[in-house]
Amino acid sequence: MRFSGVPAILFACLAAAGCTSSSGIDDILAQKPSLETTSSVARPASPVPTADVVTEAQAEEVLAWAGPVPTPEALVPQTRVTGMPVPAEKPVAMLTPPKPTARTRAPVRAQIYSRQFRDAKPINFGKASPKRLAVHGVDVSRWQGEIDWAKLRTQGANFAYIKATDGGDHLDPMFKKNWRAAHEAGLKRGAYHFFYWCRVASEQADWFIRNVPRVPGALPPVIDVEYNGESSCKRRLSPQKIREKMQVFMDRLERHYGQRPIIYTAPDFYRDNLQGAFLDYPFWLRSVAAHPSKVYPGRKWIFWQYSGSGLSQGVNGKIDLNVFHGSEDQWHDWVDARSS
């Protein structure tokens, strides 16, 4: 038998096996970066270009001319320096516990004081008594003089509507002081304007806006529409004209304050001019002798002025008493919806 060709064949097989025993030829030539990362190695943001694909025949040619296959750098033993941190051979992902989510705190709601008012002319409203409602308040003007707002609040004044302006050139002389003091005492506050029928509506709106600050948390502005026998304006407009002027005024205020104004009115004025109108506006109704459902049938309301002869610590003389149409929770929800 002849064995001269066997060693060559065997050598070729061993050479091929040696090149593929630990890592493929493509890996050695391409030298692709490792997919493993540690905290000290940053992966390139852009894709790493790949090496050209080398065929088996080309690989044999390279090995034949290039001599011994160099050992990949990754397999060369590294000299460790004492005192220097050495990365783990097999990086372990650091699992950081998620930060605790902050609990959503419920908004702090103002304390509601129960009604402690008295009345110089008490009315028996029967089962429909305003005493059955939870949130009471007052409306004031210069005629109440100096007010002890902190004391008035503890008597049951959880909110206050404060006279600001009337017509196009009159500012209540106590408005600024009352506006500031009511807020400092913790009452929810709002401002109202007495509408003057002998003045242009847009001028009255501009006058109100000029004098009443736009502040977060304030109650919606109020337009007070009624006939006043003591007013110098004796005009009696048609219901259509009255509604037109009111709409101009209210539109201007709503654009400025971002809240739909509330309409305050009295029984006779409502009957002659507002019945069936402004159904999408909140109403504040004066009704000192009967429940609003009897005086304003079918009309929804948000505030009820049930007395013009209230008595309370914190104020000298008589004061108007009012109540919110809803529970304590409904009051807070209504206020919060207008404070956001």
Coordinates of N, CA, C and O in Angstrom, one line a residue, residues 15-32 51-64 66-72:
A15 N -5.4 21.1 10.2 CA -5.4 22.6 10.1 C -6.8 23.2 10.1 O -7.1 24.2 10.7
A16 N -7.6 22.6 9.3 CA -9.0 23.0 9.2 C -9.7 22.9 10.6 O -10.5 23.8 11.0
A17 N -9.5 21.8 11.3 CA -10.1 21.6 12.6 C -9.6 22.6 13.6 O -10.3 23.1 14.4
G18 N -8.3 22.9 13.5 CA -7.7 23.8 14.5 C -8.3 25.2 14.3 O -8.4 26.0 15.2
C19 N -8.7 25.6 13.1 CA -9.2 26.9 12.9 C -10.7 27.0 13.3 O -11.2 28.1 13.4
T20 N -11.3 25.9 13.5 CA -12.8 26.0 13.8 C -13.1 25.4 15.1 O -14.2 25.4 15.5
S21 N -12.1 25.0 15.9 CA -12.4 24.3 17.1 C -13.0 25.3 18.2 O -13.9 24.9 18.9
S22 N -12.4 26.5 18.3 CA -12.9 27.4 19.3 C -13.7 28.6 18.8 O -14.6 29.0 19.4
S23 N -13.4 29.1 17.6 CA -14.1 30.2 17.0 C -14.1 30.1 15.5 O -13.1 29.6 15.0
G24 N -15.2 30.5 14.9 CA -15.3 30.4 13.5 C -14.3 31.3 12.8 O -13.9 32.4 13.3
I25 N -14.0 31.1 11.5 CA -13.1 31.9 10.8 C -13.8 33.3 10.5 O -13.1 34.3 10.5
D26 N -15.0 33.3 10.4 CA -15.7 34.6 10.1 C -15.5 35.4 11.4 O -15.3 36.7 11.2
D27 N -15.6 34.8 12.6 CA -15.5 35.6 13.8 C -14.1 36.2 13.9 O -13.9 37.3 14.3
I28 N -13.1 35.4 13.5 CA -11.7 35.9 13.7 C -11.4 37.0 12.7 O -10.8 38.0 13.1
L29 N -11.8 36.9 11.5 CA -11.5 37.9 10.5 C -12.4 39.1 10.7 O -12.0 40.3 10.4
A30 N -13.7 38.9 11.0 CA -14.6 40.0 11.1 C -14.3 40.8 12.4 O -14.5 42.0 12.4
Q31 N -13.9 40.1 13.5 CA -13.7 40.8 14.8 C -14.9 41.7 15.2 O -14.8 42.9 15.4
K32 N -16.1 41.1 15.1 CA -17.3 41.9 15.5 C -17.2 42.2 17.0 O -16.8 41.3 17.8
A51 N -17.7 43.2 8.5 CA -16.6 42.9 7.6 C -17.2 42.1 6.4 O -18.2 41.5 6.4
D52 N -16.4 42.2 5.3 CA -16.8 41.4 4.1 C -16.8 39.9 4.4 O -16.0 39.4 5.2
V53 N -17.7 39.2 3.8 CA -17.8 37.8 4.0 C -16.6 37.1 3.3 O -16.4 37.4 2.1
V54 N -15.9 36.2 4.0 CA -14.8 35.5 3.4 C -15.2 34.0 3.1 O -15.7 33.4 4.0
T55 N -14.9 33.6 1.9 CA -15.3 32.2 1.6 C -14.2 31.3 2.1 O -13.1 31.7 2.6
E56 N -14.6 30.0 2.2 CA -13.6 29.0 2.7 C -12.3 28.9 1.9 O -11.2 28.8 2.5
A57 N -12.5 29.1 0.6 CA -11.3 29.0 -0.3 C -10.4 30.2 0.0 O -9.1 30.1 0.1
Q58 N -11.0 31.4 0.2 CA -10.2 32.6 0.5 C -9.5 32.5 1.8 O -8.4 32.9 2.0
A59 N -10.2 31.8 2.8 CA -9.6 31.7 4.1 C -8.4 30.8 4.1 O -7.4 31.1 4.7
E60 N -8.5 29.7 3.3 CA -7.3 28.9 3.2 C -6.1 29.6 2.6 O -5.0 29.5 3.0
E61 N -6.4 30.5 1.6 CA -5.4 31.2 0.9 C -4.7 32.2 1.9 O -3.5 32.4 2.0
V62 N -5.5 32.8 2.7 CA -5.0 33.8 3.7 C -4.1 33.1 4.7 O -3.1 33.5 5.1
L63 N -4.6 31.9 5.2 CA -3.8 31.2 6.2 C -2.5 30.7 5.6 O -1.5 30.6 6.3
A64 N -2.5 30.3 4.3 CA -1.3 29.8 3.7 C -0.2 30.9 3.6 O 1.0 30.6 3.7
A66 N -0.3 34.0 5.3 CA -0.1 34.8 6.5 C 0.6 34.1 7.6 O 1.0 34.8 8.6
G67 N 0.8 32.8 7.5 CA 1.5 32.1 8.6 C 0.6 31.8 9.7 O -0.6 31.6 9.5
P68 N 1.1 31.6 10.9 CA 0.2 31.2 12.1 C -0.9 32.2 12.3 O -0.8 33.4 12.1
V69 N -2.0 31.6 12.7 CA -3.2 32.4 13.0 C -3.0 33.1 14.3 O -2.7 32.5 15.3
P70 N -3.1 34.4 14.3 CA -2.9 35.2 15.6 C -4.0 34.8 16.6 O -5.2 34.6 16.2
T71 N -3.6 34.8 17.8 CA -4.6 34.6 18.9 C -5.5 35.8 19.1 O -4.9 36.9 19.2
P72 N -6.8 35.7 19.1 CA -7.6 36.9 19.3 C -7.3 37.6 20.6 O -7.0 36.9 21.6

